[in-house]
């Protein structure tokens, strides 16, 4: 028995689709396994573990009496809040909510099981946050906030002016890092206490330094926000004594600054070249009225470069329009011989139609021009 070709192709399609689905599922499975197997530094791993534990605390915060009065629960069922039953419930789901590093989290949970139980039963009052007890105090995997390194040294400017409040302390909160300052944009120095080049002190007191960006006209340091405060002018600007930096109009300096069929537009500190209108062969600006010469198949008329084919079409359109007007007038005259009143109304409508048509044509564009405004950049 011969199997129809359509059935064969259908089976092949199903097999291919099944294989592709299996491959995709396998890739997704591998991706999930990679995320679960991801490993973090000691402090980060401890944070993940304690964060998962805190989520367990939130989920079991009302125990098995959810929906009741919380004050009554605390008074009558307070034993549950620190009971072994609640701890077991939290530990059963510990790390299951972790997407990245679940395997490491579970391994660490087993390793620190006794310390977690010790905190649960003995140290909750002294250390309300399990992170402080497990990660900082007991296992010494992390440092307190704004401390760094093996000995948890204070960051520069501790406690209220870390890196002059203009940067971050490297290794803060971990047992790593050297405590150096990673400065925010616009600040430099060992403790981020100076303004970077192209920035100036816009405000400063005993506790605060605010650095703001110099004007685009400045090349290097400046004393204020405007172009007159520049110590040196950037490219595209020139210095006038006692007045500061002024923009150079590159378009006035040379007629050949833009290549090909383009014209120049001045910008602050630079310039741009834009394509001429398609009607132009060289231009001084945008539009068919700014052409130096007309492009091929275009002719000058009333200071505009007009397409020759368009002029021919216009002549044909004009002839057709006038013939239409003539036909309307002839029809009105024929009607006049039979009905003067109807002919008067129709004649009035024809006159209005012709007047409005001619008015609209007189003020319509002779040519449809499309301006190409693509910025091509300086040569």
mmCIF file of C-alpha atoms in Angstrom:
data_model
loop_
_atom_site.group_PDB
_atom_site.id
_atom_site.type_symbol
_atom_site.label_atom_id
_atom_site.label_comp_id
_atom_site.label_asym_id
_atom_site.label_seq_id
_atom_site.Cartn_x
_atom_site.Cartn_y
_atom_site.Cartn_z
ATOM 1 C CA UNK A 1 0.000 0.000 0.000
ATOM 2 C CA UNK A 2 1.432 3.353 -1.026
ATOM 3 C CA UNK A 3 1.500 6.062 1.640
ATOM 4 C CA UNK A 4 0.334 9.475 0.391
ATOM 5 C CA UNK A 5 3.083 12.071 0.039
ATOM 6 C CA UNK A 6 1.186 14.532 2.233
ATOM 7 C CA UNK A 7 1.163 12.031 5.107
ATOM 8 C CA UNK A 8 4.927 11.489 4.761
ATOM 9 C CA UNK A 9 5.607 15.218 4.870
ATOM 10 C CA UNK A 10 3.265 15.608 7.844
ATOM 11 C CA UNK A 11 5.126 12.891 9.768
ATOM 12 C CA UNK A 12 8.487 14.482 8.937
ATOM 13 C CA UNK A 13 7.181 17.867 10.086
ATOM 14 C CA UNK A 14 5.940 16.383 13.383
ATOM 15 C CA UNK A 15 9.291 14.645 13.981
ATOM 16 C CA UNK A 16 11.272 17.828 13.250
ATOM 17 C CA UNK A 17 8.977 19.899 15.458
ATOM 18 C CA UNK A 18 9.312 17.360 18.282
ATOM 19 C CA UNK A 19 13.108 17.395 18.005
ATOM 20 C CA UNK A 20 13.216 21.190 18.017
ATOM 21 C CA UNK A 21 10.958 21.304 21.072
ATOM 22 C CA UNK A 22 13.141 18.756 22.850
ATOM 23 C CA UNK A 23 16.294 20.725 22.042
ATOM 24 C CA UNK A 24 14.680 23.943 23.260
ATOM 25 C CA UNK A 25 13.517 22.292 26.475
ATOM 26 C CA UNK A 26 16.982 20.840 26.983
ATOM 27 C CA UNK A 27 18.528 24.284 26.511
ATOM 28 C CA UNK A 28 16.103 25.812 28.998
ATOM 29 C CA UNK A 29 16.844 23.011 31.438
ATOM 30 C CA UNK A 30 20.581 23.553 31.048
ATOM 31 C CA UNK A 31 20.067 27.286 31.549
ATOM 32 C CA UNK A 32 18.155 26.685 34.768
ATOM 33 C CA UNK A 33 20.811 24.266 35.987
ATOM 34 C CA UNK A 34 23.534 26.821 35.273
ATOM 35 C CA UNK A 35 21.666 29.454 37.274
ATOM 36 C CA UNK A 36 21.144 27.073 40.170
ATOM 37 C CA UNK A 37 24.811 26.039 40.116
ATOM 38 C CA UNK A 38 26.116 29.600 39.991
ATOM 39 C CA UNK A 39 28.540 30.437 42.798
ATOM 40 C CA UNK A 40 28.975 33.725 44.627
ATOM 41 C CA UNK A 41 31.675 35.160 46.906
ATOM 42 C CA UNK A 42 31.343 34.259 50.601
ATOM 43 C CA UNK A 43 29.588 37.448 51.692
ATOM 44 C CA UNK A 44 27.163 37.487 48.752
ATOM 45 C CA UNK A 45 26.327 33.810 49.332
ATOM 46 C CA UNK A 46 25.610 34.506 52.998
ATOM 47 C CA UNK A 47 23.356 37.430 52.049
ATOM 48 C CA UNK A 48 21.396 35.166 49.707
ATOM 49 C CA UNK A 49 20.943 32.580 52.459
ATOM 50 C CA UNK A 50 19.807 35.063 55.103
ATOM 51 C CA UNK A 51 17.513 36.834 52.617
ATOM 52 C CA UNK A 52 15.824 33.510 51.883
ATOM 53 C CA UNK A 53 15.484 32.904 55.623
ATOM 54 C CA UNK A 54 13.864 36.335 56.090
ATOM 55 C CA UNK A 55 11.345 35.523 53.367
ATOM 56 C CA UNK A 56 10.526 32.381 55.305
ATOM 57 C CA UNK A 57 10.002 34.515 58.405
ATOM 58 C CA UNK A 58 7.547 36.692 56.492
ATOM 59 C CA UNK A 59 5.634 33.694 55.144
ATOM 60 C CA UNK A 60 5.269 32.157 58.602
ATOM 61 C CA UNK A 61 4.795 35.410 60.492
ATOM 62 C CA UNK A 62 1.188 34.482 61.457
ATOM 63 C CA UNK A 63 1.856 30.774 61.737
ATOM 64 C CA UNK A 64 -1.065 28.438 61.249
ATOM 65 C CA UNK A 65 -3.469 30.995 62.658
ATOM 66 C CA UNK A 66 -3.546 33.283 59.648
ATOM 67 C CA UNK A 67 -6.594 35.490 59.541
ATOM 68 C CA UNK A 68 -6.874 35.932 63.315
ATOM 69 C CA UNK A 69 -6.059 38.899 65.472
ATOM 70 C CA UNK A 70 -2.291 39.460 65.479
ATOM 71 C CA UNK A 71 -2.239 40.955 68.992
ATOM 72 C CA UNK A 72 -4.137 37.962 70.335
ATOM 73 C CA UNK A 73 -1.771 35.613 68.521
ATOM 74 C CA UNK A 74 1.263 37.317 69.994
ATOM 75 C CA UNK A 75 -0.223 37.101 73.457
ATOM 76 C CA UNK A 76 -1.738 33.624 73.386
ATOM 77 C CA UNK A 77 0.341 31.921 70.720
ATOM 78 C CA UNK A 78 3.627 33.745 71.193
ATOM 79 C CA UNK A 79 5.402 30.462 71.674
ATOM 80 C CA UNK A 80 4.943 29.709 67.961
ATOM 81 C CA UNK A 81 6.872 32.795 66.821
ATOM 82 C CA UNK A 82 10.111 31.315 68.186
ATOM 83 C CA UNK A 83 9.147 27.698 68.234
ATOM 84 C CA UNK A 84 11.049 24.811 66.741
ATOM 85 C CA UNK A 85 8.011 24.066 64.570
ATOM 86 C CA UNK A 86 8.267 27.434 62.861
ATOM 87 C CA UNK A 87 12.033 27.058 62.411
ATOM 88 C CA UNK A 88 11.537 23.669 60.755
ATOM 89 C CA UNK A 89 8.893 25.139 58.431
ATOM 90 C CA UNK A 90 11.310 27.880 57.385
ATOM 91 C CA UNK A 91 14.222 25.473 56.904
ATOM 92 C CA UNK A 92 12.130 23.111 54.774
ATOM 93 C CA UNK A 93 11.661 25.862 52.184
ATOM 94 C CA UNK A 94 15.009 27.549 52.665
ATOM 95 C CA UNK A 95 16.739 28.475 49.364
ATOM 96 C CA UNK A 96 13.837 27.205 47.224
ATOM 97 C CA UNK A 97 13.026 30.786 46.254
ATOM 98 C CA UNK A 98 16.614 31.412 45.088
ATOM 99 C CA UNK A 99 16.953 31.562 41.293
ATOM 100 C CA UNK A 100 20.716 32.052 41.089
ATOM 101 C CA UNK A 101 22.994 30.023 43.353
ATOM 102 C CA UNK A 102 20.390 27.687 44.846
ATOM 103 C CA UNK A 103 22.855 24.794 45.133
ATOM 104 C CA UNK A 104 25.401 26.948 46.950
ATOM 105 C CA UNK A 105 22.657 28.340 49.187
ATOM 106 C CA UNK A 106 21.477 24.865 50.211
ATOM 107 C CA UNK A 107 25.037 23.740 50.871
ATOM 108 C CA UNK A 108 25.668 26.794 53.028
ATOM 109 C CA UNK A 109 22.388 26.237 54.884
ATOM 110 C CA UNK A 110 23.539 22.738 55.846
ATOM 111 C CA UNK A 111 26.953 24.057 56.860
ATOM 112 C CA UNK A 112 25.486 26.795 59.054
ATOM 113 C CA UNK A 113 22.522 24.856 60.408
ATOM 114 C CA UNK A 114 23.809 24.872 63.993
ATOM 115 C CA UNK A 115 24.559 28.624 63.903
ATOM 116 C CA UNK A 116 21.072 29.325 62.541
ATOM 117 C CA UNK A 117 19.519 27.275 65.351
ATOM 118 C CA UNK A 118 21.733 29.033 67.876
ATOM 119 C CA UNK A 119 20.521 32.432 66.639
ATOM 120 C CA UNK A 120 16.919 31.234 66.605
ATOM 121 C CA UNK A 121 16.832 30.026 70.179
ATOM 122 C CA UNK A 122 19.388 32.286 71.912
ATOM 123 C CA UNK A 123 20.299 35.480 70.073
ATOM 124 C CA UNK A 124 17.224 36.954 68.395
ATOM 125 C CA UNK A 125 16.949 39.676 71.020
ATOM 126 C CA UNK A 126 20.620 40.647 70.762
ATOM 127 C CA UNK A 127 20.724 40.383 66.966
ATOM 128 C CA UNK A 128 17.238 41.070 65.542
ATOM 129 C CA UNK A 129 18.647 40.689 62.010
ATOM 130 C CA UNK A 130 19.904 37.172 61.307
ATOM 131 C CA UNK A 131 22.308 38.619 58.729
ATOM 132 C CA UNK A 132 24.215 40.537 61.412
ATOM 133 C CA UNK A 133 24.653 37.440 63.557
ATOM 134 C CA UNK A 134 25.355 34.800 60.902
ATOM 135 C CA UNK A 135 27.231 36.723 58.193
ATOM 136 C CA UNK A 136 29.078 39.346 60.236
ATOM 137 C CA UNK A 137 29.463 38.166 63.821
ATOM 138 C CA UNK A 138 29.576 34.375 63.653
ATOM 139 C CA UNK A 139 31.047 33.371 60.290
ATOM 140 C CA UNK A 140 32.856 36.655 59.529
ATOM 141 C CA UNK A 141 31.935 36.432 55.881
ATOM 142 C CA UNK A 142 30.788 40.053 55.717
ATOM 143 C CA UNK A 143 31.548 43.372 57.364
ATOM 144 C CA UNK A 144 29.165 45.932 58.824
ATOM 145 C CA UNK A 145 27.988 48.696 56.525
ATOM 146 C CA UNK A 146 30.770 51.066 55.381
ATOM 147 C CA UNK A 147 33.539 48.711 56.553
ATOM 148 C CA UNK A 148 35.840 46.659 54.352
ATOM 149 C CA UNK A 149 38.646 44.117 54.299
ATOM 150 C CA UNK A 150 39.671 41.180 56.513
ATOM 151 C CA UNK A 151 39.574 43.306 59.663
ATOM 152 C CA UNK A 152 36.434 45.271 58.718
ATOM 153 C CA UNK A 153 38.271 48.585 58.594
ATOM 154 C CA UNK A 154 36.195 51.748 58.439
ATOM 155 C CA UNK A 155 35.791 53.289 54.987
ATOM 156 C CA UNK A 156 37.331 56.755 54.394
ATOM 157 C CA UNK A 157 35.106 59.439 55.882
ATOM 158 C CA UNK A 158 33.209 57.062 58.168
ATOM 159 C CA UNK A 159 30.515 57.446 59.428
ATOM 160 C CA UNK A 160 28.729 60.263 57.595
ATOM 161 C CA UNK A 161 31.128 61.371 54.832
ATOM 162 C CA UNK A 162 32.078 58.176 53.043
ATOM 163 C CA UNK A 163 34.307 59.233 50.139
ATOM 164 C CA UNK A 164 33.156 62.829 50.737
ATOM 165 C CA UNK A 165 29.652 61.616 49.782
ATOM 166 C CA UNK A 166 30.827 61.712 46.178
ATOM 167 C CA UNK A 167 31.776 58.076 45.657
ATOM 168 C CA UNK A 168 31.618 54.515 46.914
ATOM 169 C CA UNK A 169 34.007 52.621 49.159
ATOM 170 C CA UNK A 170 35.517 49.593 47.410
ATOM 171 C CA UNK A 171 34.655 46.414 49.279
ATOM 172 C CA UNK A 172 32.214 48.092 51.661
ATOM 173 C CA UNK A 173 30.205 45.513 53.599
ATOM 174 C CA UNK A 174 32.491 42.633 52.593
ATOM 175 C CA UNK A 175 35.793 41.153 53.733
ATOM 176 C CA UNK A 176 37.241 42.123 50.357
ATOM 177 C CA UNK A 177 38.403 45.366 48.747
ATOM 178 C CA UNK A 178 41.010 47.925 49.679
ATOM 179 C CA UNK A 179 38.690 50.665 50.894
ATOM 180 C CA UNK A 180 39.656 52.997 48.073
ATOM 181 C CA UNK A 181 37.059 55.407 46.782
ATOM 182 C CA UNK A 182 35.367 54.858 43.447
ATOM 183 C CA UNK A 183 34.377 58.435 42.632
ATOM 184 C CA UNK A 184 31.170 59.536 40.973
ATOM 185 C CA UNK A 185 31.363 61.267 37.605
ATOM 186 C CA UNK A 186 32.888 64.721 37.941
ATOM 187 C CA UNK A 187 34.962 63.962 41.050
ATOM 188 C CA UNK A 188 38.557 62.837 41.570
ATOM 189 C CA UNK A 189 41.037 62.401 44.413
ATOM 190 C CA UNK A 190 41.741 59.733 47.015
ATOM 191 C CA UNK A 191 38.509 60.568 48.827
ATOM 192 C CA UNK A 192 36.660 62.201 45.894
ATOM 193 C CA UNK A 193 37.242 65.653 47.349
ATOM 194 C CA UNK A 194 38.210 67.434 44.118
ATOM 195 C CA UNK A 195 36.499 68.326 40.868
ATOM 196 C CA UNK A 196 37.569 66.438 37.759
ATOM 197 C CA UNK A 197 38.824 68.230 34.627
ATOM 198 C CA UNK A 198 35.980 69.969 32.758
ATOM 199 C CA UNK A 199 34.123 70.381 36.070
ATOM 200 C CA UNK A 200 34.065 73.314 38.486
ATOM 201 C CA UNK A 201 33.091 73.866 42.124
ATOM 202 C CA UNK A 202 29.514 75.092 41.983
ATOM 203 C CA UNK A 203 29.081 74.730 45.761
ATOM 204 C CA UNK A 204 31.336 73.928 48.684
ATOM 205 C CA UNK A 205 31.119 74.046 52.472
ATOM 206 C CA UNK A 206 32.629 72.064 55.346
ATOM 207 C CA UNK A 207 30.648 68.928 54.515
ATOM 208 C CA UNK A 208 29.595 69.225 50.893
ATOM 209 C CA UNK A 209 31.340 69.605 47.555
ATOM 210 C CA UNK A 210 29.252 69.932 44.410
ATOM 211 C CA UNK A 211 31.002 69.784 41.038
ATOM 212 C CA UNK A 212 29.172 70.805 37.861
ATOM 213 C CA UNK A 213 30.107 70.328 34.228
ATOM 214 C CA UNK A 214 31.836 73.127 32.329
ATOM 215 C CA UNK A 215 30.290 74.572 29.178
ATOM 216 C CA UNK A 216 30.843 72.658 25.934
ATOM 217 C CA UNK A 217 33.041 75.538 24.751
ATOM 218 C CA UNK A 218 35.686 74.742 27.368
ATOM 219 C CA UNK A 219 38.722 72.580 26.783
ATOM 220 C CA UNK A 220 39.826 71.694 30.296
ATOM 221 C CA UNK A 221 39.250 73.642 33.526
ATOM 222 C CA UNK A 222 36.741 76.446 33.954
ATOM 223 C CA UNK A 223 35.640 78.847 36.667
ATOM 224 C CA UNK A 224 31.907 78.775 36.054
ATOM 225 C CA UNK A 225 29.034 77.504 33.954
ATOM 226 C CA UNK A 226 29.215 79.731 30.862
ATOM 227 C CA UNK A 227 31.572 79.977 27.861
ATOM 228 C CA UNK A 228 33.116 83.139 29.313
ATOM 229 C CA UNK A 229 34.416 81.086 32.272
ATOM 230 C CA UNK A 230 36.616 78.791 30.163
ATOM 231 C CA UNK A 231 40.363 78.910 30.677
ATOM 232 C CA UNK A 232 40.859 77.479 27.196
ATOM 233 C CA UNK A 233 38.482 77.064 24.261
ATOM 234 C CA UNK A 234 37.658 73.700 22.727
ATOM 235 C CA UNK A 235 37.895 72.967 19.008
ATOM 236 C CA UNK A 236 35.232 74.875 17.092
ATOM 237 C CA UNK A 237 35.424 77.859 19.459
ATOM 238 C CA UNK A 238 37.725 80.885 19.669
ATOM 239 C CA UNK A 239 38.692 83.076 22.598
ATOM 240 C CA UNK A 240 37.910 86.784 22.821
ATOM 241 C CA UNK A 241 39.728 88.455 25.668
ATOM 242 C CA UNK A 242 37.468 89.403 28.589
ATOM 243 C CA UNK A 243 34.484 87.875 26.779
ATOM 244 C CA UNK A 244 35.270 84.178 26.673
ATOM 245 C CA UNK A 245 34.741 81.541 23.997
ATOM 246 C CA UNK A 246 32.633 82.162 20.901
ATOM 247 C CA UNK A 247 31.428 79.651 18.351
ATOM 248 C CA UNK A 248 33.274 79.493 15.035
ATOM 249 C CA UNK A 249 30.913 79.566 12.052
ATOM 250 C CA UNK A 250 32.701 77.059 9.843
ATOM 251 C CA UNK A 251 30.146 77.580 7.081
ATOM 252 C CA UNK A 252 31.325 81.167 6.540
ATOM 253 C CA UNK A 253 34.994 80.222 6.416
ATOM 254 C CA UNK A 254 34.818 78.148 3.252
ATOM 255 C CA UNK A 255 32.367 77.513 0.446
ATOM 256 C CA UNK A 256 33.810 74.054 -0.139
ATOM 257 C CA UNK A 257 33.528 72.755 3.410
ATOM 258 C CA UNK A 258 30.800 70.265 2.410
ATOM 259 C CA UNK A 259 31.426 67.712 -0.341
ATOM 260 C CA UNK A 260 29.241 67.070 -3.359
ATOM 261 C CA UNK A 261 25.665 68.222 -3.582
ATOM 262 C CA UNK A 262 25.398 69.403 0.039
ATOM 263 C CA UNK A 263 25.153 72.628 2.024
ATOM 264 C CA UNK A 264 26.536 73.630 5.422
ATOM 265 C CA UNK A 265 24.615 74.211 8.661
ATOM 266 C CA UNK A 266 26.482 75.718 11.609
ATOM 267 C CA UNK A 267 26.191 74.117 15.056
ATOM 268 C CA UNK A 268 27.713 75.005 18.422
ATOM 269 C CA UNK A 269 31.347 73.994 18.202
ATOM 270 C CA UNK A 270 30.859 72.189 14.904
ATOM 271 C CA UNK A 271 28.830 72.047 11.698
ATOM 272 C CA UNK A 272 26.740 69.619 9.664
ATOM 273 C CA UNK A 273 26.345 68.938 5.957
ATOM 274 C CA UNK A 274 22.837 68.387 4.603
ATOM 275 C CA UNK A 275 21.880 67.085 1.182
ATOM 276 C CA UNK A 276 20.579 69.638 -1.321
ATOM 277 C CA UNK A 277 17.096 69.388 -2.749
ATOM 278 C CA UNK A 278 16.804 66.836 -5.553
ATOM 279 C CA UNK A 279 16.094 69.687 -7.963
ATOM 280 C CA UNK A 280 19.537 71.199 -7.318
ATOM 281 C CA UNK A 281 23.026 70.676 -8.647
ATOM 282 C CA UNK A 282 24.770 72.554 -5.863
ATOM 283 C CA UNK A 283 22.945 74.793 -3.405
ATOM 284 C CA UNK A 284 23.361 77.389 -0.673
ATOM 285 C CA UNK A 285 20.504 76.146 1.481
ATOM 286 C CA UNK A 286 17.455 73.929 1.662
ATOM 287 C CA UNK A 287 14.755 73.892 -1.008
ATOM 288 C CA UNK A 288 14.470 74.243 -4.818
ATOM 289 C CA UNK A 289 14.731 78.040 -4.495
ATOM 290 C CA UNK A 290 18.281 77.775 -3.067
ATOM 291 C CA UNK A 291 19.870 75.988 -6.020
ATOM 292 C CA UNK A 292 23.132 77.248 -7.536
ATOM 293 C CA UNK A 293 22.238 75.315 -10.683
ATOM 294 C CA UNK A 294 19.324 73.083 -11.526
ATOM 295 C CA UNK A 295 19.783 69.335 -11.735
ATOM 296 C CA UNK A 296 19.279 67.429 -14.988
ATOM 297 C CA UNK A 297 15.673 67.547 -16.265
ATOM 298 C CA UNK A 298 15.012 70.661 -14.151
ATOM 299 C CA UNK A 299 14.688 74.267 -15.368
ATOM 300 C CA UNK A 300 14.724 77.614 -13.635
ATOM 301 C CA UNK A 301 11.398 79.402 -13.395
ATOM 302 C CA UNK A 302 10.533 82.203 -10.974
ATOM 303 C CA UNK A 303 13.756 81.417 -9.071
ATOM 304 C CA UNK A 304 12.662 77.781 -8.653
ATOM 305 C CA UNK A 305 14.088 74.695 -10.286
ATOM 306 C CA UNK A 306 11.141 72.969 -11.943
ATOM 307 C CA UNK A 307 10.976 69.474 -13.402
ATOM 308 C CA UNK A 308 10.583 69.552 -17.209
ATOM 309 C CA UNK A 309 8.193 66.619 -17.259
ATOM 310 C CA UNK A 310 6.100 68.332 -14.639
ATOM 311 C CA UNK A 311 5.843 71.440 -16.794
ATOM 312 C CA UNK A 312 4.625 69.293 -19.690
ATOM 313 C CA UNK A 313 2.032 67.646 -17.497
ATOM 314 C CA UNK A 314 0.939 71.054 -16.262
ATOM 315 C CA UNK A 315 0.305 72.206 -19.818
ATOM 316 C CA UNK A 316 -1.835 69.150 -20.472
ATOM 317 C CA UNK A 317 -3.691 69.671 -17.214
ATOM 318 C CA UNK A 318 -4.307 73.319 -18.081
ATOM 319 C CA UNK A 319 -5.670 72.371 -21.504
ATOM 320 C CA UNK A 320 -7.978 69.766 -19.973
ATOM 321 C CA UNK A 321 -9.136 72.265 -17.357
ATOM 322 C CA UNK A 322 -9.958 74.944 -19.899
ATOM 323 C CA UNK A 323 -11.837 72.443 -22.063
ATOM 324 C CA UNK A 324 -13.853 71.461 -18.983
ATOM 325 C CA UNK A 325 -14.708 75.095 -18.330
ATOM 326 C CA UNK A 326 -15.704 75.533 -21.967
ATOM 327 C CA UNK A 327 -17.918 72.427 -21.813
ATOM 328 C CA UNK A 328 -19.675 73.709 -18.703
ATOM 329 C CA UNK A 329 -20.332 77.040 -20.363
ATOM 330 C CA UNK A 330 -21.733 75.343 -23.499
ATOM 331 C CA UNK A 331 -24.001 73.156 -21.357
ATOM 332 C CA UNK A 332 -25.252 76.245 -19.508
ATOM 333 C CA UNK A 333 -26.079 77.962 -22.804
ATOM 334 C CA UNK A 334 -28.039 74.926 -24.015
ATOM 335 C CA UNK A 335 -30.047 74.837 -20.786
ATOM 336 C CA UNK A 336 -30.657 78.592 -21.120
ATOM 337 C CA UNK A 337 -32.672 78.016 -24.277
ATOM 338 C CA UNK A 338 -35.119 75.795 -22.364
ATOM 339 C CA UNK A 339 -35.192 77.200 -18.818
ATOM 340 C CA UNK A 340 -33.828 80.611 -17.939
ATOM 341 C CA UNK A 341 -34.155 80.085 -14.176
ATOM 342 C CA UNK A 342 -32.309 76.746 -14.172
ATOM 343 C CA UNK A 343 -29.648 78.144 -16.488
ATOM 344 C CA UNK A 344 -29.111 81.115 -14.139
ATOM 345 C CA UNK A 345 -28.578 78.854 -11.129
ATOM 346 C CA UNK A 346 -26.290 76.496 -13.055
ATOM 347 C CA UNK A 347 -24.379 79.427 -14.541
ATOM 348 C CA UNK A 348 -23.818 80.865 -11.068
ATOM 349 C CA UNK A 349 -22.551 77.496 -9.788
ATOM 350 C CA UNK A 350 -20.235 77.138 -12.799
ATOM 351 C CA UNK A 351 -18.834 80.623 -12.189
ATOM 352 C CA UNK A 352 -18.209 79.832 -8.512
ATOM 353 C CA UNK A 353 -16.595 76.500 -9.434
ATOM 354 C CA UNK A 354 -14.247 78.123 -11.952
ATOM 355 C CA UNK A 355 -13.315 80.944 -9.562
ATOM 356 C CA UNK A 356 -12.552 78.625 -6.648
ATOM 357 C CA UNK A 357 -10.589 76.223 -8.870
ATOM 358 C CA UNK A 358 -8.412 78.980 -10.288
ATOM 359 C CA UNK A 359 -7.830 80.467 -6.857
ATOM 360 C CA UNK A 360 -6.682 77.137 -5.416
ATOM 361 C CA UNK A 361 -4.463 76.411 -8.412
ATOM 362 C CA UNK A 362 -2.859 79.848 -8.215
ATOM 363 C CA UNK A 363 -1.793 79.287 -4.618
ATOM 364 C CA UNK A 364 -0.889 75.609 -4.846
ATOM 365 C CA UNK A 365 2.711 74.421 -5.082
ATOM 366 C CA UNK A 366 4.014 74.190 -8.628
ATOM 367 C CA UNK A 367 6.227 71.274 -7.706
ATOM 368 C CA UNK A 368 6.160 68.657 -4.983
ATOM 369 C CA UNK A 369 9.572 68.865 -3.339
ATOM 370 C CA UNK A 370 10.861 66.466 -0.779
ATOM 371 C CA UNK A 371 13.619 67.804 1.417
ATOM 372 C CA UNK A 372 16.307 65.376 2.396
ATOM 373 C CA UNK A 373 17.358 66.332 5.930
ATOM 374 C CA UNK A 374 19.762 63.474 6.608
ATOM 375 C CA UNK A 375 22.738 64.797 8.537
ATOM 376 C CA UNK A 376 25.859 63.550 6.848
ATOM 377 C CA UNK A 377 28.308 65.094 9.281
ATOM 378 C CA UNK A 378 31.400 67.167 8.656
ATOM 379 C CA UNK A 379 33.845 66.190 5.969
#
